[in-house]
Amino acid sequence: MEQRTYNQYCATARTLDLVGERWTLLLIRELLTGPKRFGDLQASLRGLGTGLLAARLKHLEREGLAHKITLPPPARTPAYALTESGEELGPAVLALARWGLKWAMSERRESETFHPGWAVLGLRACFDAEAAAGLRAVYEFRVDDEVFHARIDDGTIETLHGPAQHPDVIITIGEEAFLDLTGRGLTLAEAVESGAASASGDREALRRLHGLFRLPRAQARKA
């Protein structure tokens, strides 16, 4: 597949030459949360055909943004991971997510897919470092069959797929209620009160959870 180029000696144009093709940044998004097998990427990027996925991965490898690895035991299966230069696209992807929360998100369209695991990056995008000052806690989120966790350490955050070893707080919630929660229509307290969610663990860590993640106020792009 021939690589298209803007033919401009400009850092922005050169970057878009590398990651501006359709699906490429979403592949970066998936790999920013850790190595993924080919099948994992297919499952998360519904609508991306097998041939195009293979081509995009080869492009990322060729350009030094991703590379093949073998997952450690017990998996021991081939996977893809970002290189150092690929990882450094993280702040740009998070900035796009924050912009989208403010200027692009509206009601979910009927044709749109959703994976609760995408919140692994969403939590980073909405994290309020000042509100987390002095806090050290691990929050585990169980959204239907998806499990992920956030480790807060005095103003910094690390988010990962999978369960935490020793979570201080566990939040269990269904996908629809989780969407209502992230869509500003529902608070965690309301979800717990209605029975749509449950929360257990350290009371002080749970109390501070509300202020750790701040969604930007949605605005219309047109007057």
C-alpha angles and dihedrals in degrees: 000000000000114000114232121221138192089219091221125135091224130116093229093049092046090051092050089050086061103039107012099093117104114278094010097103090044088055088052088049091055094047093047088075093054142290116324134197119232090254092050090055092048091052093050096042102051109182094037107111122227094247095049092045090053090048093050091049091050088051092053090048093047092051094047097247097113138016140190120261138171115242115237122253136325090030100041090174130135116266142162127248135178122256122225091273091048092051090053089065087071097094091049092051091048090049089053089050092052091048090049093051089055103036111016111036121095134140115335112262118232092241095050121106122214134198118191087213089072085075088075087080093030091062089055092048093053098038117130106209094189092055089052095055110134094005123125112179143128119226121197119200122199111191108177103296095345120094126186137151144208124216113204118197116176099307099336130096136204118186125191141171116252135037124313120243096229110009118190091201131024121199117192118189141150123250096251093049089046090055090050088050095052092040092063094245097105137036123216090243090055091047091051092046092051093047093245090116141018130211128194138167139054109014096212093049089048092050091053094047093084093064099042098079121045122187114210114244109266113242135187116247090214127051 
